[in-house]
mmCIF file of C-alpha atoms in Angstrom:
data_model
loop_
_atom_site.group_PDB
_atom_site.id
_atom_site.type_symbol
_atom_site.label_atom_id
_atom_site.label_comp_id
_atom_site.label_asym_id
_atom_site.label_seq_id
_atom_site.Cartn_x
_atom_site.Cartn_y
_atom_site.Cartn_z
ATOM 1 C CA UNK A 6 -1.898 14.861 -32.158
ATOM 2 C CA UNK A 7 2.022 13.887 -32.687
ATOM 3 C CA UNK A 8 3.781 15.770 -34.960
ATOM 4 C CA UNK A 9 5.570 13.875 -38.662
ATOM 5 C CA UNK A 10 8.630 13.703 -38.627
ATOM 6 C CA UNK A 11 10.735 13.655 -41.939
ATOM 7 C CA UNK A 12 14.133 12.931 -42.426
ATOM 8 C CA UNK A 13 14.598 15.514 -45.529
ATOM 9 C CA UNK A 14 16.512 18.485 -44.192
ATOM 10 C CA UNK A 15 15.856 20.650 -47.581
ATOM 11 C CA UNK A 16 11.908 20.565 -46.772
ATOM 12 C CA UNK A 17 10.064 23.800 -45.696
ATOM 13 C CA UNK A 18 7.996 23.370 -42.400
ATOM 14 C CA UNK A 19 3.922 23.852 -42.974
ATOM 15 C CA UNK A 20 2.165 23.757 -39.835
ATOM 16 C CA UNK A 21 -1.333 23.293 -39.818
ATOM 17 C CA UNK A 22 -3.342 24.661 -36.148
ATOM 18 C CA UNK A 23 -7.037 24.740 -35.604
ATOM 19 C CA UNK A 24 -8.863 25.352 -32.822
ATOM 20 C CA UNK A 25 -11.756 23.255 -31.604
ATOM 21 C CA UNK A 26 -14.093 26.275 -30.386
ATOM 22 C CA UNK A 27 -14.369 27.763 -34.127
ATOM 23 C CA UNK A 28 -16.585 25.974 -36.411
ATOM 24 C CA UNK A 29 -16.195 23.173 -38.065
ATOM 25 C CA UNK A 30 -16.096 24.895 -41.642
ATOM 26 C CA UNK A 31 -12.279 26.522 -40.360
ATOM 27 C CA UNK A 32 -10.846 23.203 -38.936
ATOM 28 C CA UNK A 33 -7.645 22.303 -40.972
ATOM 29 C CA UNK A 34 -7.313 18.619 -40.583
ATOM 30 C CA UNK A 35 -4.999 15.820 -41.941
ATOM 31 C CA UNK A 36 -7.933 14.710 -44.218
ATOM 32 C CA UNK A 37 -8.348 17.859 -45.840
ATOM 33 C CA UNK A 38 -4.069 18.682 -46.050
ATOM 34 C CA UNK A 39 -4.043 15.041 -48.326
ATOM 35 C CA UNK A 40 -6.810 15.865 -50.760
ATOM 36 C CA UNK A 41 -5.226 19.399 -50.750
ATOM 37 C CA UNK A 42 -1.363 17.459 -51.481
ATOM 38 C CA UNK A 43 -3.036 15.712 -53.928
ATOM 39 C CA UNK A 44 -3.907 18.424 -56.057
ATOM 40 C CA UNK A 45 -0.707 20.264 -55.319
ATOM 41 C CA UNK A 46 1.955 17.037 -55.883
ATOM 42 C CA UNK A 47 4.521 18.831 -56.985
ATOM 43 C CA UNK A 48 4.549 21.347 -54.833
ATOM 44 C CA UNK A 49 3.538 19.299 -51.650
ATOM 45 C CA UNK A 50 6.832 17.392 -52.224
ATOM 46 C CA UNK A 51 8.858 20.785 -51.113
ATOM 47 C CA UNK A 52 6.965 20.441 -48.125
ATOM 48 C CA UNK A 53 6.616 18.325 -44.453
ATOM 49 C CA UNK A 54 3.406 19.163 -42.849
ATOM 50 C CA UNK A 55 2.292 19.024 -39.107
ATOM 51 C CA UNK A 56 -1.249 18.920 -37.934
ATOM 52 C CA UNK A 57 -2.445 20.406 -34.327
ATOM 53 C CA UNK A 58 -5.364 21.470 -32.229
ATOM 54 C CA UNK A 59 -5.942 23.379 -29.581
ATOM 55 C CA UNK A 60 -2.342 24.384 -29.017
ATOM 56 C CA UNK A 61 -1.616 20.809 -28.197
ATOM 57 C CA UNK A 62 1.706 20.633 -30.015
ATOM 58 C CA UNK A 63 2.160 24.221 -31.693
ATOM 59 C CA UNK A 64 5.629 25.148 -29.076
ATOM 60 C CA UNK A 65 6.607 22.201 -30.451
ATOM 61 C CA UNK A 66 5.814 22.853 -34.282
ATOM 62 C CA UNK A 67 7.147 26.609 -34.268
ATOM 63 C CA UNK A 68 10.190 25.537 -33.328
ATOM 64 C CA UNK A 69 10.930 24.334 -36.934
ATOM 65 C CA UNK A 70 7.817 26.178 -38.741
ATOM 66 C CA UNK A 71 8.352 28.341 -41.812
ATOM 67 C CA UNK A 72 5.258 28.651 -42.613
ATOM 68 C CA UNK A 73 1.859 28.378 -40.366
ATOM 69 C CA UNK A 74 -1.779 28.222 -41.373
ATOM 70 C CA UNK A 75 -4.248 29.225 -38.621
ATOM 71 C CA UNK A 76 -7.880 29.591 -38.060
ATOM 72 C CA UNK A 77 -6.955 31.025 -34.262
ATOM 73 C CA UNK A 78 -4.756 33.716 -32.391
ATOM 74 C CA UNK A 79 -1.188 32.329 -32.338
ATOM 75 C CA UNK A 80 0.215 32.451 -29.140
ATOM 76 C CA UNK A 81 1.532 36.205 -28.753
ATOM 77 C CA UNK A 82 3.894 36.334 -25.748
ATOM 78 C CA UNK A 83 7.443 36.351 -26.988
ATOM 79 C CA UNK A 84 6.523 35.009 -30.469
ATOM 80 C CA UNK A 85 9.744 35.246 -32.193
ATOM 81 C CA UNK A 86 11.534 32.927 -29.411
ATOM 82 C CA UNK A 87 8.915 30.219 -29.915
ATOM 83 C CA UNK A 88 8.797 30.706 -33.319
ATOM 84 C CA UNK A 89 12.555 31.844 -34.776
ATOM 85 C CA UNK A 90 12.277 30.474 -38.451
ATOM 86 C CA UNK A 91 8.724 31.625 -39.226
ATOM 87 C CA UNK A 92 8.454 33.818 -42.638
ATOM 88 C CA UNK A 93 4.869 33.551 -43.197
ATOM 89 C CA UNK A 94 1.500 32.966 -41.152
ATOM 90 C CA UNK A 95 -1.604 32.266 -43.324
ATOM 91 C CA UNK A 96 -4.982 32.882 -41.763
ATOM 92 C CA UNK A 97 -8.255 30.996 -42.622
ATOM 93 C CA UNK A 98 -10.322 34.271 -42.245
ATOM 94 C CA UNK A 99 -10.314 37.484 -44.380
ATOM 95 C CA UNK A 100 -11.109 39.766 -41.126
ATOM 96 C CA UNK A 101 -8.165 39.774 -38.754
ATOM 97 C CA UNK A 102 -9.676 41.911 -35.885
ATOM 98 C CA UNK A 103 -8.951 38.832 -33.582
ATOM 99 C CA UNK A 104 -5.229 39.218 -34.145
ATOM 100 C CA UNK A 105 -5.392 43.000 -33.535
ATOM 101 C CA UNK A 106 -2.902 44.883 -32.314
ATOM 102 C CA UNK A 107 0.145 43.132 -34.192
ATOM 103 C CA UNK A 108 2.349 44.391 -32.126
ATOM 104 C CA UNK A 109 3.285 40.945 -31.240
ATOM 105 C CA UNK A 110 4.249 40.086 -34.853
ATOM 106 C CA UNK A 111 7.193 40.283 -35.456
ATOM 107 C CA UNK A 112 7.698 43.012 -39.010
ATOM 108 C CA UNK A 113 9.774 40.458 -41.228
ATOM 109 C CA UNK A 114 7.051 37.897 -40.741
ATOM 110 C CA UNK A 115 4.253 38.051 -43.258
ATOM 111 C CA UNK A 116 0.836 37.956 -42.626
ATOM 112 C CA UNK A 117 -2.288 36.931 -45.348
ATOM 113 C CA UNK A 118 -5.785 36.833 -44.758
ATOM 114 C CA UNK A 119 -8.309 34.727 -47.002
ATOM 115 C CA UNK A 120 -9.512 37.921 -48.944
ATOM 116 C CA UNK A 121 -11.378 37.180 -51.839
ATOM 117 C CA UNK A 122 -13.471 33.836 -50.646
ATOM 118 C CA UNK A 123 -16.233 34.780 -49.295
ATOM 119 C CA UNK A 124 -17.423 37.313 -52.516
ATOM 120 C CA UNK A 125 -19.605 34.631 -54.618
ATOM 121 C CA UNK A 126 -21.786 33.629 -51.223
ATOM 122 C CA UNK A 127 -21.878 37.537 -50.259
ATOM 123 C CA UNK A 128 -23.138 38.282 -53.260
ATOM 124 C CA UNK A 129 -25.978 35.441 -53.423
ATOM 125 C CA UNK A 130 -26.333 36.404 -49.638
ATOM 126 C CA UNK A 131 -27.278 40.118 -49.690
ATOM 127 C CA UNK A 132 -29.368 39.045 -53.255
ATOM 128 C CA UNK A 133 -31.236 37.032 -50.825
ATOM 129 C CA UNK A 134 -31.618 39.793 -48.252
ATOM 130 C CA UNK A 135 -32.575 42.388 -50.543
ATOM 131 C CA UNK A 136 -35.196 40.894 -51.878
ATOM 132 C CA UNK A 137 -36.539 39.310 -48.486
ATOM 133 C CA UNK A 138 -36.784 42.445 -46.867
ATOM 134 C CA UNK A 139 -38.189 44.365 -49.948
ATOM 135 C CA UNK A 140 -40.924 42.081 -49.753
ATOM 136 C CA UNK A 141 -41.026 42.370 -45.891
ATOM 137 C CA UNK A 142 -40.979 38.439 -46.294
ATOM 138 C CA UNK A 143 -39.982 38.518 -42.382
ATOM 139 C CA UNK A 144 -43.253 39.765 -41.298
ATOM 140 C CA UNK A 145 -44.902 37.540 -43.458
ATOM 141 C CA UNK A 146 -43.569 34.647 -42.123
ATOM 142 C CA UNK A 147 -44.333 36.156 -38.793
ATOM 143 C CA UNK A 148 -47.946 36.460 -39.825
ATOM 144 C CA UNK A 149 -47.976 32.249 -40.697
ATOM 145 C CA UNK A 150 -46.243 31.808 -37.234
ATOM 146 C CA UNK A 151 -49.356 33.371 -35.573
ATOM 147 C CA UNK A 152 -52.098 32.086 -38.996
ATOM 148 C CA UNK A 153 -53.043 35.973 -39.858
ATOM 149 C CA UNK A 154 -53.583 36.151 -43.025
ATOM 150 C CA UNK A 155 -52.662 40.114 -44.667
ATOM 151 C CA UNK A 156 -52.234 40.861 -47.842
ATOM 152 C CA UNK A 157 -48.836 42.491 -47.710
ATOM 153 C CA UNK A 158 -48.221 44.144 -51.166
ATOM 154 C CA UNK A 159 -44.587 45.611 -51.892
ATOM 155 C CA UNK A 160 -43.136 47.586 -55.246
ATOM 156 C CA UNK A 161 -40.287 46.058 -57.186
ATOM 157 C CA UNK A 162 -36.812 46.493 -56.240
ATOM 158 C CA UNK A 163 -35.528 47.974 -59.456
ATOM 159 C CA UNK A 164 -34.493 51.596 -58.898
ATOM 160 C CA UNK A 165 -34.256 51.605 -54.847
ATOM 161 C CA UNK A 166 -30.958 52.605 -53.540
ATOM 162 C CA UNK A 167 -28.450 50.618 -51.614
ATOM 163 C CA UNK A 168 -25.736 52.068 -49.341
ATOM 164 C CA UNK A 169 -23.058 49.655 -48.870
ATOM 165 C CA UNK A 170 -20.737 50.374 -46.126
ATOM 166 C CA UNK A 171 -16.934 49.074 -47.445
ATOM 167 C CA UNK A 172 -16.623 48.108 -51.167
ATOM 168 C CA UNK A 173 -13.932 44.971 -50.538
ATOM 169 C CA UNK A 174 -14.581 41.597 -51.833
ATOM 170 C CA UNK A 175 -18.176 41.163 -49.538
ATOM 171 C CA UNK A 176 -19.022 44.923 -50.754
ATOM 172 C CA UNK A 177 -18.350 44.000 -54.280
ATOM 173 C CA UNK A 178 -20.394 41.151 -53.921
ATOM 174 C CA UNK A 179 -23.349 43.277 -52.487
ATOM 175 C CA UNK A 180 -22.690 45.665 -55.482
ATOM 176 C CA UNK A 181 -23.254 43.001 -58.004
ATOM 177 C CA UNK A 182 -26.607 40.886 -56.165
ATOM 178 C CA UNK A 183 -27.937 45.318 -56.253
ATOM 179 C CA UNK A 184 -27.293 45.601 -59.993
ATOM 180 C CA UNK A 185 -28.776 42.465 -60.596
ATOM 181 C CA UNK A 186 -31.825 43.657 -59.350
ATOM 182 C CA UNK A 187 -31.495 47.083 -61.131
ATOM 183 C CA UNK A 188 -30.651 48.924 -57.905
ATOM 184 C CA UNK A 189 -28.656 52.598 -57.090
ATOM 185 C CA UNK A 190 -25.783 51.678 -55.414
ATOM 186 C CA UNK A 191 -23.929 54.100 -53.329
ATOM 187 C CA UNK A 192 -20.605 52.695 -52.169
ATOM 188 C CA UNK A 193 -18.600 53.852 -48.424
ATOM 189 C CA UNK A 194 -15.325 53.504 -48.495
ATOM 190 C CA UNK A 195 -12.079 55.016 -46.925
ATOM 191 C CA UNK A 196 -10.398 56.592 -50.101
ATOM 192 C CA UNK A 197 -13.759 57.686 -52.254
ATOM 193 C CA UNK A 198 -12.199 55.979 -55.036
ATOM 194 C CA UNK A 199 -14.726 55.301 -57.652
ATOM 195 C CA UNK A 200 -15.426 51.705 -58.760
ATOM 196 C CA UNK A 201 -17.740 50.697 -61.827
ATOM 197 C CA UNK A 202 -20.220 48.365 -59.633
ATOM 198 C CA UNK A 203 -20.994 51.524 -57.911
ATOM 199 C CA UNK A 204 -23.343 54.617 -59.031
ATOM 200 C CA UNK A 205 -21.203 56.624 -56.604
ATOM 201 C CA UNK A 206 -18.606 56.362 -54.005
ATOM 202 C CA UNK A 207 -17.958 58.693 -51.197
ATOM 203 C CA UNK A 208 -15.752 58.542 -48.181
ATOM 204 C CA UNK A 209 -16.704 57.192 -45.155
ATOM 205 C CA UNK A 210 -15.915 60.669 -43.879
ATOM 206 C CA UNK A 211 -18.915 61.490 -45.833
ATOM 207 C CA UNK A 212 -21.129 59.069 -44.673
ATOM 208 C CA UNK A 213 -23.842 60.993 -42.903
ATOM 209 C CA UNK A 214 -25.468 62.441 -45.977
ATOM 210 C CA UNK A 215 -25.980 59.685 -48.226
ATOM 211 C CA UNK A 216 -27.525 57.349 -45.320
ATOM 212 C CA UNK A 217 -30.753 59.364 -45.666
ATOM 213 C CA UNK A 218 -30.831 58.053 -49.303
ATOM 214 C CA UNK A 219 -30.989 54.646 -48.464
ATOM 215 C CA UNK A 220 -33.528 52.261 -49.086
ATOM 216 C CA UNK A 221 -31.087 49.495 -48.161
ATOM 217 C CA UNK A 222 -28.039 49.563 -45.710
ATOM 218 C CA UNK A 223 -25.588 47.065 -46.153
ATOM 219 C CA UNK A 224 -22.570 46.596 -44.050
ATOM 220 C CA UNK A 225 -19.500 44.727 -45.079
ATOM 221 C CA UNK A 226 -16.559 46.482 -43.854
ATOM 222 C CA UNK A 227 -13.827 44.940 -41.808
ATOM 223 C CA UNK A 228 -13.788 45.484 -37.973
ATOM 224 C CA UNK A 229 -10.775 48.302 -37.452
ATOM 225 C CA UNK A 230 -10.191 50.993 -35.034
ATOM 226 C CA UNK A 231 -11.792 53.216 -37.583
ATOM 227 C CA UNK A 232 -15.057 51.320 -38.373
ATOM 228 C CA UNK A 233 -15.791 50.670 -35.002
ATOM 229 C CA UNK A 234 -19.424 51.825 -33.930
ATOM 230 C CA UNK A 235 -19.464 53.466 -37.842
ATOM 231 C CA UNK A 236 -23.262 52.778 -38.017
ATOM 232 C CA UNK A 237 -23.750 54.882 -34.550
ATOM 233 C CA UNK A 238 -26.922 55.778 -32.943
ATOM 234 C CA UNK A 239 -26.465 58.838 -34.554
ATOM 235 C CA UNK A 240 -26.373 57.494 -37.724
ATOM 236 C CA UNK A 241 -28.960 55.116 -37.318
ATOM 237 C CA UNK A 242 -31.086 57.797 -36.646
ATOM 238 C CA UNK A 243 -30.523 58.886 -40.060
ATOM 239 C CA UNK A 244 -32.144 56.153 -41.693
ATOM 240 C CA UNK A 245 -35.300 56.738 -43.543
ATOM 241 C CA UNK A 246 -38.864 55.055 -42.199
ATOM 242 C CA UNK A 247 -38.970 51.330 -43.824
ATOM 243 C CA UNK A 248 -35.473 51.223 -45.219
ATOM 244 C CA UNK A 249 -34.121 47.518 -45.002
ATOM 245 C CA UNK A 250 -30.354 46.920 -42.625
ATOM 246 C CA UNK A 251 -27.946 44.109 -43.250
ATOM 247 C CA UNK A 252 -25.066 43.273 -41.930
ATOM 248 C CA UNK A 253 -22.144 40.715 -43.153
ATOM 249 C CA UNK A 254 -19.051 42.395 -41.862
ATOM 250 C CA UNK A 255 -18.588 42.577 -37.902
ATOM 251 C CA UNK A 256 -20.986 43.153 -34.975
ATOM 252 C CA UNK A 257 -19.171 46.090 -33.495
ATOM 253 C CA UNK A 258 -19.526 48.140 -36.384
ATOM 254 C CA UNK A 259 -23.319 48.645 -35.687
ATOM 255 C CA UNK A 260 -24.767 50.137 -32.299
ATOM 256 C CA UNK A 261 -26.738 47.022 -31.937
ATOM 257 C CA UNK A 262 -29.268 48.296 -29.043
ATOM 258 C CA UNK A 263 -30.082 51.682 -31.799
ATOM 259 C CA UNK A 264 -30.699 49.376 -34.489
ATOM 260 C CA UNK A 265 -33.047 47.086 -32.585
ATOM 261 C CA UNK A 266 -35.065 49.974 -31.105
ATOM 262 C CA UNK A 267 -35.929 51.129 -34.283
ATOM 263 C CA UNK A 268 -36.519 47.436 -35.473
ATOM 264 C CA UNK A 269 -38.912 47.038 -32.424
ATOM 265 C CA UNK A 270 -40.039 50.242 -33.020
ATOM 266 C CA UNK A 271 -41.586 49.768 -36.630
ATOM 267 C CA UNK A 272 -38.944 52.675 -38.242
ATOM 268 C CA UNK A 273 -37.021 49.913 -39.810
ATOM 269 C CA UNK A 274 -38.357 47.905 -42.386
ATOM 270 C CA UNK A 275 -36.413 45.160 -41.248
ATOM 271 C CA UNK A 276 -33.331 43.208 -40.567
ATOM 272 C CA UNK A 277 -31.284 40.961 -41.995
ATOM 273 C CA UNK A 278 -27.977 40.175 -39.134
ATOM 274 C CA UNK A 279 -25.382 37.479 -39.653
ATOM 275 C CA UNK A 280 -22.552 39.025 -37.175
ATOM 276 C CA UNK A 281 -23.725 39.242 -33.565
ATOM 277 C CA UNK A 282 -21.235 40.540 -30.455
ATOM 278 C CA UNK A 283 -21.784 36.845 -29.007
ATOM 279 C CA UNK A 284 -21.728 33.968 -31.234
ATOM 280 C CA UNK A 285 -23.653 31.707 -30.915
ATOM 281 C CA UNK A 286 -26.291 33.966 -29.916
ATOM 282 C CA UNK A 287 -27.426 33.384 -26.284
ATOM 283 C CA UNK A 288 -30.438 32.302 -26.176
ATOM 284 C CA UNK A 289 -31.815 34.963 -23.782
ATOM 285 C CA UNK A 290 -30.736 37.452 -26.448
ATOM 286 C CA UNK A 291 -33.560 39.947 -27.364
ATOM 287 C CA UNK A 292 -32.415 39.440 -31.651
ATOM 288 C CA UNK A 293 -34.488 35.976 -31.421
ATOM 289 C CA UNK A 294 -37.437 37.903 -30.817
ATOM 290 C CA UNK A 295 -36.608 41.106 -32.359
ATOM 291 C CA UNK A 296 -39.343 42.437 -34.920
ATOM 292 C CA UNK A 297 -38.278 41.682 -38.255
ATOM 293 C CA UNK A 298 -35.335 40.643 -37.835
ATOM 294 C CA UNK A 299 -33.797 37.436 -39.715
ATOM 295 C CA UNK A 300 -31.211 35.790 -37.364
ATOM 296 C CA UNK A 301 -28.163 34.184 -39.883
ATOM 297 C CA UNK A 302 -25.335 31.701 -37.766
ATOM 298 C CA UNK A 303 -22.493 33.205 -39.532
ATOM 299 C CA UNK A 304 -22.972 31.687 -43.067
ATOM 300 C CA UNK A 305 -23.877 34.333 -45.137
ATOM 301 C CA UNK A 306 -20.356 34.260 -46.705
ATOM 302 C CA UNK A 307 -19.260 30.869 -46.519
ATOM 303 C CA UNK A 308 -18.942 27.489 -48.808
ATOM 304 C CA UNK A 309 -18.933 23.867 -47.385
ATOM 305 C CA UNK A 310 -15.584 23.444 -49.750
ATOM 306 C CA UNK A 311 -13.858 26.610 -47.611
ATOM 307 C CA UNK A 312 -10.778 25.401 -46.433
ATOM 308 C CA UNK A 313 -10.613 23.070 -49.662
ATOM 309 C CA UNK A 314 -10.478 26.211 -52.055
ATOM 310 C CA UNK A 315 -8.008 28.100 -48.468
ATOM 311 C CA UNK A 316 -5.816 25.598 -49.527
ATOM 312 C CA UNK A 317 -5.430 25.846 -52.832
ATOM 313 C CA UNK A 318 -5.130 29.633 -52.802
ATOM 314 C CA UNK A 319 -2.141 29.047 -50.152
ATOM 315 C CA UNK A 320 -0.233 26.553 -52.770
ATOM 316 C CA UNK A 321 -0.894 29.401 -55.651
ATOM 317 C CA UNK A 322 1.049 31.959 -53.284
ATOM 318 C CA UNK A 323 3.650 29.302 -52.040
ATOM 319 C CA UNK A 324 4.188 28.877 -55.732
ATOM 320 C CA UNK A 325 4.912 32.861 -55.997
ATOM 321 C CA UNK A 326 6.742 32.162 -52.398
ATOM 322 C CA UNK A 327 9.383 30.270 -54.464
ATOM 323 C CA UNK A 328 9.174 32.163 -57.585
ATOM 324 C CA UNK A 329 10.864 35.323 -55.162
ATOM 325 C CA UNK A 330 7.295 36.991 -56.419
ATOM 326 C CA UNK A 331 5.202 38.765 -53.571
ATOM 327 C CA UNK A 332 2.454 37.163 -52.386
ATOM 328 C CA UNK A 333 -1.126 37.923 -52.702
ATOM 329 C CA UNK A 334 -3.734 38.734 -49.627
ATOM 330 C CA UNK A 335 -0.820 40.792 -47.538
ATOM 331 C CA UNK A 336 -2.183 42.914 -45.258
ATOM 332 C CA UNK A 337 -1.358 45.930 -44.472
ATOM 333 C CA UNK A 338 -0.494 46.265 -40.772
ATOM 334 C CA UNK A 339 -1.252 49.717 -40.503
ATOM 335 C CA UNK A 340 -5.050 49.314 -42.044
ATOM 336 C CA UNK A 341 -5.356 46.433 -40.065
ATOM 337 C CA UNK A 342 -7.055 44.439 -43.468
#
């Protein structure tokens, strides 16, 4: 794709990059940049925009760029020579485990992530997955695959207890579908700080004894050096006959091949997975088959009108951006979130 050209000096430099290999949800096109301008008018007009893929013309574009919006890993090898007027790099995702280590960013650039998005679907998601597993609604529909008819009867929801590993925007959202139902939720998180959708809130220092409690796991944490392999074998082990596992946040959070054993097993209750270590899921891979287990694409969290609302979000902290205000969504390099 060529890049615009505009003859207005004064203008800042947007540039737009998508790659093809992520979904089609996360591709920033031209289409979706003029409904966005539209919106925006006044603010668009401080603005010239270029629109790649693939890396097709981004050497070109950070040349110029002050600003960049990305839904892939910007080229990292001497950054600051192929990109010496960038202030500010915008990505479409709220984890940024793909960008990890920064070290090739350089520290007067500023990085946001799309924190905040995905809470409204998280929270519809895990109200979903709370009450599918509570009803053990997988094995039922495993009974109608093979026409056995069992009367599977199941309590009501209302006073079980949830565990929700990280208590960000997904974890809030998971909070809120667990008080809806009248739930106990215990919140993990890295300070302890207590929050008022949560019942209580320990550190995830503190994890091992309140997994034992759980009727529910729910994991929503971003992917960092700390929260990798969190939910351990070890930990697994911990879990209570029947109690109910979903996960939101990352794959590599969870020891996969523990969980599944004790999903094959008949511990678990069941599964609800929407992060796998491959995506797409091969389709050799032992989850298709796995005993309770509801497979998700990577859409628990996500809305048709994504980038749309990305967008908009981006022109509300370009409008701080010339206001000398700090943005919103920074994150901090050293938390890696």
């Amino acid at each position: 794709m060529s890049i615009k050209t505009n003859t207005y000096k004064d203008l800042f430099h947007l540039h737009l990059e998508s790659h093809r290999d992520r979904p089609v949800l996360f591709h920033l096109t031209e289409a979706d940049w003029e409904a966005a301008r539209k919106r925006h008018r006044m603010l668009a007009k401080k603005l010239r925009v270029t629109v790649g893929s693939d890396n097709q013309i981004i050497h070109e574009a950070l040349k110029t760029a002050d600003f960049m919006i990305t839904n892939a890993v910007p080229p990292r090898e001497r950054f600051r020579d192929i990109a010496p007027r960038l202030k500010w790099i915008q990505t479409t995702a709220a984890g940024i485990d793909a960008l990890m280590p920064l070290d090739w960013l350089p520290k007067d650039v500023t990085l946001t992530n799309n924190t905040g998005a995905h809470g409204p679907k998280a929270e519809e998601s895990c109200l979903m997955g709370l009450l599918m597993l509570q009803s053990r609604l997988p094995e039922i529909l495993r009974n109608q695959q093979n026409h056995v008819w069992d009367c599977i009867c199941t309590t009501p929801i209302a006073g079980k207890t949830v565990v929700v590993v990280g208590f960000g925007d997904l974890g809030q959202g998971a909070g809120r579908a667990a008080k809806k139902l009248g739930m106990q939720v215990i919140a993990v998180t890295r300070s302890g700080t207590p929050h008022r959708l949560a019942d209580r809130v320990v550190k995830a220092s503190r994890i091992d004894g309140v997994l034992p409690k759980a009727d529910f796991v729910i994991v929503t944490t971003p992917l960092t050096a700390d929260t990798r392999n969190l939910m351990s074998r070890s930990r697994i082990n911990l879990l209570k006959k029947g109690a109910g596992f979903i996960n939101i946040g990352r794959a590599p959070i969870v020891d996969y091949d523990a969980l599944r054993e004790k999903l094959d097993s008949g511990h678990l209750g069941g599964a609800l997975l929407d992060v796998f270590y491959r995506e797409p899921l091969p389709k050799d891979s032992p989850w298709w088959t796995t005993r309770n287990t509801v497979v998700m694409p990577h859409i628990s969290c996500d809305d048709p009108r994504y980038i749309a609302r990305l967008l908009d979000t981006w022109f509300e902290n370009f409008e701080r951006f010339l206001a000398g205000k700090k943005l919103r969504n920074i994150v901090d390099r050293r938390l890696g979130y």
